[in-house]
GROMACS .gro file of C-alpha atoms in nm:
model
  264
    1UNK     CA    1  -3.958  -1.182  -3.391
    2UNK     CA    2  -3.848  -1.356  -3.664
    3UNK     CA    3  -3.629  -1.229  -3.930
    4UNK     CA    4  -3.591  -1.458  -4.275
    5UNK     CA    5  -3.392  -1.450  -4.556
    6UNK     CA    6  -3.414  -1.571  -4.916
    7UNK     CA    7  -3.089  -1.643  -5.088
    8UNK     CA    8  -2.782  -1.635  -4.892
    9UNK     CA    9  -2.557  -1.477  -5.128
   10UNK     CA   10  -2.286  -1.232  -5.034
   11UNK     CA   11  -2.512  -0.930  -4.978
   12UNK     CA   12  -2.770  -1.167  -4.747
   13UNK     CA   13  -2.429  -1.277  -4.569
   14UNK     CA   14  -2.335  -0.917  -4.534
   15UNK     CA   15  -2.600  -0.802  -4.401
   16UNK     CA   16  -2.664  -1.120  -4.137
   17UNK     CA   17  -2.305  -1.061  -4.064
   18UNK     CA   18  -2.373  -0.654  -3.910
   19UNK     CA   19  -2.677  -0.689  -3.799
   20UNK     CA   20  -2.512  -0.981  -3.590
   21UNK     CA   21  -2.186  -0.771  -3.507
   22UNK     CA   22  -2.367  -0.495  -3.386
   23UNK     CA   23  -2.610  -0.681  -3.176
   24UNK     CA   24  -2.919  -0.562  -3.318
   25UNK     CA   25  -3.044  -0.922  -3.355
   26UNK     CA   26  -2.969  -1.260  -3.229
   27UNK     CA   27  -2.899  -1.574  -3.418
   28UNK     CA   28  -3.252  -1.693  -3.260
   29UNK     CA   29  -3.422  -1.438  -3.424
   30UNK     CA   30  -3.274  -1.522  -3.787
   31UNK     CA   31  -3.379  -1.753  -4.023
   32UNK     CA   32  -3.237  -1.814  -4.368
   33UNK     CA   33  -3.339  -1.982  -4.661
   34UNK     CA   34  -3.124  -2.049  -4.977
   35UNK     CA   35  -3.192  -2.355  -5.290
   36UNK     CA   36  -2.848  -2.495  -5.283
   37UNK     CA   37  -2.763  -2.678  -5.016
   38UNK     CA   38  -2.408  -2.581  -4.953
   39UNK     CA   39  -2.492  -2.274  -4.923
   40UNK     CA   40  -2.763  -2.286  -4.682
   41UNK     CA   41  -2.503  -2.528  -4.456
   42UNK     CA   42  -2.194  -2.219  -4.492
   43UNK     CA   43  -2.443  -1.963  -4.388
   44UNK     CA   44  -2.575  -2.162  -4.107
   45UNK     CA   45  -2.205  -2.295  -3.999
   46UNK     CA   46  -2.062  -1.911  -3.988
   47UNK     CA   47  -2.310  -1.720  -3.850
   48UNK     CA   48  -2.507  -2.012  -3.606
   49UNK     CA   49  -2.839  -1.926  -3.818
   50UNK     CA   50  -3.110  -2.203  -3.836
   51UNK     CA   51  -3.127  -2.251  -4.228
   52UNK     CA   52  -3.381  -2.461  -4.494
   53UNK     CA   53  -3.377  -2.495  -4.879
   54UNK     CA   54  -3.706  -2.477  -4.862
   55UNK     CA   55  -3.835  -2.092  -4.904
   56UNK     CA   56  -4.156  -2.125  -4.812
   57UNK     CA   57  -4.074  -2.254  -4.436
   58UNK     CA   58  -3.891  -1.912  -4.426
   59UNK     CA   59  -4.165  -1.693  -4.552
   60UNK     CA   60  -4.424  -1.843  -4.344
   61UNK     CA   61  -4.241  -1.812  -4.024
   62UNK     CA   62  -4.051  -1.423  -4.091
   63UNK     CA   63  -4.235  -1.096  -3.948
   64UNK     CA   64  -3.931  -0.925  -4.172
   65UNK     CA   65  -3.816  -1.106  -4.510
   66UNK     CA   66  -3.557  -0.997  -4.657
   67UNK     CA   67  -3.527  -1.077  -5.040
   68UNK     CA   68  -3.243  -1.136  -5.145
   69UNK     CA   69  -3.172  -1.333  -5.502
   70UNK     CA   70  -3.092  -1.211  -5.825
   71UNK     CA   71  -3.364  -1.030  -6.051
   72UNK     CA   72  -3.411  -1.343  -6.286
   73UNK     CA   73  -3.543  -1.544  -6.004
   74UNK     CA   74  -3.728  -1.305  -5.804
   75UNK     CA   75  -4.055  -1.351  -6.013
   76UNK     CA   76  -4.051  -1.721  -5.966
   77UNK     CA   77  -3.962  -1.677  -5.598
   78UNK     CA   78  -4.239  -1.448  -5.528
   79UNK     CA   79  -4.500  -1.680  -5.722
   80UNK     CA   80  -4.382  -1.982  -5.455
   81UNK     CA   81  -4.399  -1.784  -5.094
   82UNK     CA   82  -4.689  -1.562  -5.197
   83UNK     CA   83  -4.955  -1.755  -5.044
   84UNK     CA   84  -4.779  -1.819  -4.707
   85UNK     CA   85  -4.692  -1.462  -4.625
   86UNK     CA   86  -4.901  -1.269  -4.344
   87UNK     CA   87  -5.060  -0.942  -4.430
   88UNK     CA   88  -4.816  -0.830  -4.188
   89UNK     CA   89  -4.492  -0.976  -4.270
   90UNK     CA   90  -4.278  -0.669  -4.354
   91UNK     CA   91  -4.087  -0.745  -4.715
   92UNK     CA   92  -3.764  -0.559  -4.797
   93UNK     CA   93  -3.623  -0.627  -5.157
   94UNK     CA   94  -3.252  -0.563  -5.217
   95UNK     CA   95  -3.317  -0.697  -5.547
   96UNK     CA   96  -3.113  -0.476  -5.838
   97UNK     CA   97  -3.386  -0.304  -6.085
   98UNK     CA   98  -3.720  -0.478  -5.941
   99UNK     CA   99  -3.960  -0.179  -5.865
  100UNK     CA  100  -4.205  -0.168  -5.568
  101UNK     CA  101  -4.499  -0.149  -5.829
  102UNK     CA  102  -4.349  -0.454  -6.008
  103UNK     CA  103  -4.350  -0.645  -5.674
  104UNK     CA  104  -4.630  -0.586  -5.552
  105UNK     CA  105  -4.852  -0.639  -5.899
  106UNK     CA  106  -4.640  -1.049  -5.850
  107UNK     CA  107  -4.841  -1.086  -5.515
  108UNK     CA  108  -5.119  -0.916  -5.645
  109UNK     CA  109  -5.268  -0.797  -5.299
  110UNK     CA  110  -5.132  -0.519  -5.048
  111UNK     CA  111  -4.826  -0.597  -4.874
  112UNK     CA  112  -4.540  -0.411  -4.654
  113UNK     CA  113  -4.267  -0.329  -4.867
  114UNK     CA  114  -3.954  -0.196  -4.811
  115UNK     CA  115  -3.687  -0.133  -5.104
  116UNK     CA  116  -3.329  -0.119  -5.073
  117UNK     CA  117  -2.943  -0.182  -5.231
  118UNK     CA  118  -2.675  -0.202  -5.050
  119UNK     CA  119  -2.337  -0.225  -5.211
  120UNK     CA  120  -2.058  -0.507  -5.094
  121UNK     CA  121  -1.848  -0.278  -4.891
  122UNK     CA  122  -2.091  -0.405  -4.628
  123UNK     CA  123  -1.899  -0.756  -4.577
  124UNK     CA  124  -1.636  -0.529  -4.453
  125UNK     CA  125  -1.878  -0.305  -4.253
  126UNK     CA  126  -1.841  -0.020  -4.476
  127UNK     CA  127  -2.152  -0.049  -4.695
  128UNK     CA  128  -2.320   0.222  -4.842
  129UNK     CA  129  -2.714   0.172  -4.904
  130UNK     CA  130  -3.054   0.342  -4.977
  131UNK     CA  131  -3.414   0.300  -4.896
  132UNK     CA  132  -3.757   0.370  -4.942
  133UNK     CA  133  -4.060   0.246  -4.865
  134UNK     CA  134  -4.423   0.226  -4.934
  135UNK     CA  135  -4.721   0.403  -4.781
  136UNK     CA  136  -4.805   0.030  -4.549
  137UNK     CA  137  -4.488   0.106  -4.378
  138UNK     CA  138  -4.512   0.221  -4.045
  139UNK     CA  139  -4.247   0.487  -3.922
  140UNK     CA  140  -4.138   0.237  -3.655
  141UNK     CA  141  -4.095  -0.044  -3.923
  142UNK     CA  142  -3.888   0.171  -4.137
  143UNK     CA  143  -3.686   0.270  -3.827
  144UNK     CA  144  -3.622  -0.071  -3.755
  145UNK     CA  145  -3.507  -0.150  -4.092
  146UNK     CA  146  -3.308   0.115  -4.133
  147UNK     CA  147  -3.094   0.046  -3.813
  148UNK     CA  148  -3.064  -0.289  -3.929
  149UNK     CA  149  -2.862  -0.181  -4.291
  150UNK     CA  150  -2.714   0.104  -4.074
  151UNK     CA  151  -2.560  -0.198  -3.882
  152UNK     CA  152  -2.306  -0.274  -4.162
  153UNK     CA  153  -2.210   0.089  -4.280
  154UNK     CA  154  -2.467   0.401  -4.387
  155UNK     CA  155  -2.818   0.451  -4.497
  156UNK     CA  156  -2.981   0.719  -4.715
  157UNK     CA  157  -3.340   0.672  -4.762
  158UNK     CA  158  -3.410   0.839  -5.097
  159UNK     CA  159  -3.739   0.848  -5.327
  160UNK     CA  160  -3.786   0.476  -5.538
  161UNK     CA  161  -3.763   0.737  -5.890
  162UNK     CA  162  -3.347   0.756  -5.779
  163UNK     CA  163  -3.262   0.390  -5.679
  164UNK     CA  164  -3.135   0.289  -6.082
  165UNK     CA  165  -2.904   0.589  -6.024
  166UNK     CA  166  -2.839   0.455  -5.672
  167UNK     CA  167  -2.688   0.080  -5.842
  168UNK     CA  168  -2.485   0.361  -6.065
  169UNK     CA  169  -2.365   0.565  -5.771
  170UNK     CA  170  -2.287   0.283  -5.525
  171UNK     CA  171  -2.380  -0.051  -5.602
  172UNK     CA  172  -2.219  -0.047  -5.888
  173UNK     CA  173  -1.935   0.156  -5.825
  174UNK     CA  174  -1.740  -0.042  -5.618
  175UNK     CA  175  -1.641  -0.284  -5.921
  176UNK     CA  176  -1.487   0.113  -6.049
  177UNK     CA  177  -1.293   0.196  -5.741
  178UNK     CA  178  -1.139  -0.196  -5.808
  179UNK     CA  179  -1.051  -0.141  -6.098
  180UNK     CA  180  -0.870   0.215  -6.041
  181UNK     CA  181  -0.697   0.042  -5.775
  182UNK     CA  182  -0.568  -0.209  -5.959
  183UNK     CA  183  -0.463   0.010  -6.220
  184UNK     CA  184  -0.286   0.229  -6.014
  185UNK     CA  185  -0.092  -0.108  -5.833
  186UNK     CA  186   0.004  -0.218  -6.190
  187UNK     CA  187   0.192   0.117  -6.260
  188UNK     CA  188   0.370   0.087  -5.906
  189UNK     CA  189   0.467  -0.261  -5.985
  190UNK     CA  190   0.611  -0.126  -6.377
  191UNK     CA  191   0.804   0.127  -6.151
  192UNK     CA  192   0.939  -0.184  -5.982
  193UNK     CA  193   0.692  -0.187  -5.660
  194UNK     CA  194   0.635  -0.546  -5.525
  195UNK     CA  195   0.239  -0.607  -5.593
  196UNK     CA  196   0.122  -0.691  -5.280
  197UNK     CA  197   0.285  -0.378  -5.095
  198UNK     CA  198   0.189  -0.137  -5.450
  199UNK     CA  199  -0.195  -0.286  -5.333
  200UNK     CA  200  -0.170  -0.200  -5.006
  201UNK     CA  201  -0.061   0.126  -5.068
  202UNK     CA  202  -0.312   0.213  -5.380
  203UNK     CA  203  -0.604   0.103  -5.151
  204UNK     CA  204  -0.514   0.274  -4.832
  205UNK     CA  205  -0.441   0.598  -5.050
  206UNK     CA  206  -0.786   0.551  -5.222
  207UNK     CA  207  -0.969   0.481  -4.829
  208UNK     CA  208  -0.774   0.769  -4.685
  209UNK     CA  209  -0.915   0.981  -5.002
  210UNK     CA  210  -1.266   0.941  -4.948
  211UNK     CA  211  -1.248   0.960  -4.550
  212UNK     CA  212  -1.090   1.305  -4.627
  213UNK     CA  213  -1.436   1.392  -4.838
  214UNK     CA  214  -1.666   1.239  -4.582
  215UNK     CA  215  -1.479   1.404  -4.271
  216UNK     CA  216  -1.387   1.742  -4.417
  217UNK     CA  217  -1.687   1.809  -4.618
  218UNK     CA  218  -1.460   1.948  -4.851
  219UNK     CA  219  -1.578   1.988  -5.192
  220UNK     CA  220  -1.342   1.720  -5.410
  221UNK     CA  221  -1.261   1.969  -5.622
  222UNK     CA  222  -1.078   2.179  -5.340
  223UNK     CA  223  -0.934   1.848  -5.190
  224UNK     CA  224  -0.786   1.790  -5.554
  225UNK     CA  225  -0.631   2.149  -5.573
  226UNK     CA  226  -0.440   2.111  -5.216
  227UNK     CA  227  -0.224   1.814  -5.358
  228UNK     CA  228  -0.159   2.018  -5.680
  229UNK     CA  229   0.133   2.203  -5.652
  230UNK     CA  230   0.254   2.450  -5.901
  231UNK     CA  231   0.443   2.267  -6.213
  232UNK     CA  232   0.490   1.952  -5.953
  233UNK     CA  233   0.421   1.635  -6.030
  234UNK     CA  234   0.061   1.596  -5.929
  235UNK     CA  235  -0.047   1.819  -6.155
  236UNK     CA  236   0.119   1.663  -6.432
  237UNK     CA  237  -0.054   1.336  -6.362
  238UNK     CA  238  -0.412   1.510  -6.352
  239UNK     CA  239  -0.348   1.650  -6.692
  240UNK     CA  240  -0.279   1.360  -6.821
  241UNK     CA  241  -0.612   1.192  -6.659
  242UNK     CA  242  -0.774   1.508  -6.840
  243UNK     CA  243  -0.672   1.476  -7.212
  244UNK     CA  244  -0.749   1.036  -7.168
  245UNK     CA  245  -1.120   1.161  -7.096
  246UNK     CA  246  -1.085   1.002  -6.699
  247UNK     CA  247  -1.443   1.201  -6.593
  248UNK     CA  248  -1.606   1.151  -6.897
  249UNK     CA  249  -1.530   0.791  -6.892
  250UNK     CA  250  -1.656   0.738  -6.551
  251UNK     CA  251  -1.959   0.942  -6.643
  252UNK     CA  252  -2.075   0.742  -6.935
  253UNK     CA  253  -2.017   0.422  -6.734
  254UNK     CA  254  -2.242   0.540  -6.468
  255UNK     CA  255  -2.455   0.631  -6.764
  256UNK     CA  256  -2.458   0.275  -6.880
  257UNK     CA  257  -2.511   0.115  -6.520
  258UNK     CA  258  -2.799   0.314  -6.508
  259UNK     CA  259  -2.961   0.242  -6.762
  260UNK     CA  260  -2.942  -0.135  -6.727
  261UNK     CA  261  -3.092  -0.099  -6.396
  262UNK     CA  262  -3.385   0.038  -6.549
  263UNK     CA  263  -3.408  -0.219  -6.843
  264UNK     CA  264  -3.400  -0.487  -6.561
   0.00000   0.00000   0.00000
């Protein structure tokens, strides 16, 4: 079996990099193809992949292809491999805003697709992504897929009408939780904090957080409450979060994100 890639980016990295951690494929069994040069020679150096620049000597030779470039360039991608892929090459996009209609009116004849986005938590094997998949999929094939993204954090297949709010939820969001970090490391460092122990400490305080959600299954809300003591200082903080409009401003981002996923 051979599994190709087209752009090796930091999500096509990510993923190689899992599904390579966890064993669920060998570095025989991966191909890899990317325009630029260097970047076909890093992918190949750190992960012992065979690599091209050439796309269409990947397409011709995967049973799965991943695709994995940015939405400008899918269109003209698809136009170039179209004509060397087998009717039974398996496709998986993990291309932001690109529908499964959309994809498959570019090859203009049935194919096996399989849409996903992962988020870039999964170069540290803590990704978060979502599927779906159309009716040429086998159950096995989707299986196989799926415990290849589960290989670099968690998967959540999910109808195709929810991925733009899935780029909101978690694509997207990690570029959020950065930021809030950061913030919160640039009022440690006002109080006199050193910055690289006020990140260390903002970031394990945001990770311990949301393992506390996932492993309780707590509602946040509750979670929130138990560090709020009565006139303490925790409380003061979240009114203060409150009046500045901190949900609503997170809300209408998400909003936003959304809605440029679905204008891509």
């Amino acid at each position: 079996m051979k599994i190709g890639f087209i752009g090796l980016g930091n999500m096509a990295t990510a993923i190689i990099g899992g599904m390579l951690r966890k064993e669920v494929a060998s570095r025989e069994e991966i191909i890899g193809a990317d325009k630029v040069q260097m970047v076909a020679d890093k992918a190949a150096g750190q992960y012992g992949i065979t690599t091209y620049t050439d796309n269409r000597v990947v397409a011709g030779q995967a049973d799965y292809l991943v695709l994995a470039v940015k939405p400008v360039y899918l269109e003209e991608v698809i136009r170039e491999i179209k004509d060397v892929i087998s009717e039974n090459t398996v496709l998986i996009s993990i291309v932001a805003g690109k529908t499964m209609e959309w994809i498959g009116q570019r090859f203009a004849r049935p194919i096996k697709l399989i849409r996903c986005m992962p988020n870039t938590p999964a170069l540290v094997g803590e990704g978060c992504t979502a599927m779906c998949a159309d009716t040429l999929v086998s159950q096995e094939e989707k299986a196989l897929v799926a415990g290849w993204l589960g290989s670099f954090g968690t998967v959540n297949e999910v109808t195709e009408s929810l991925m733009d709010v899935v780029v909101g939820v978690s694509g997207s969001s990690p570029a959020y939780v950065f930021m809030f970090i950061e913030a919160m490391a640039d009022a440690a460092v006002a109080g006199g904090m050193p910055r690289k122990q006020a990140y260390e400490m903002a970031a394990q305080a945001v990770l311990g957080s949301a393992k506390m959600v996932l492993e309780t299954g707590k509602h946040p809300g509750e979670l929130k409450d138990m560090v709020c003591s009565p006139g303490g200082t925790t409380i003061e903080a979240v009114k203060v979060l409150e009046r500045l409009g901190m949900r609503s401003a997170v809300m209408e981002a998400m909003e936003a994100c959304i809605e440029k996923s679905k204008r891509l």
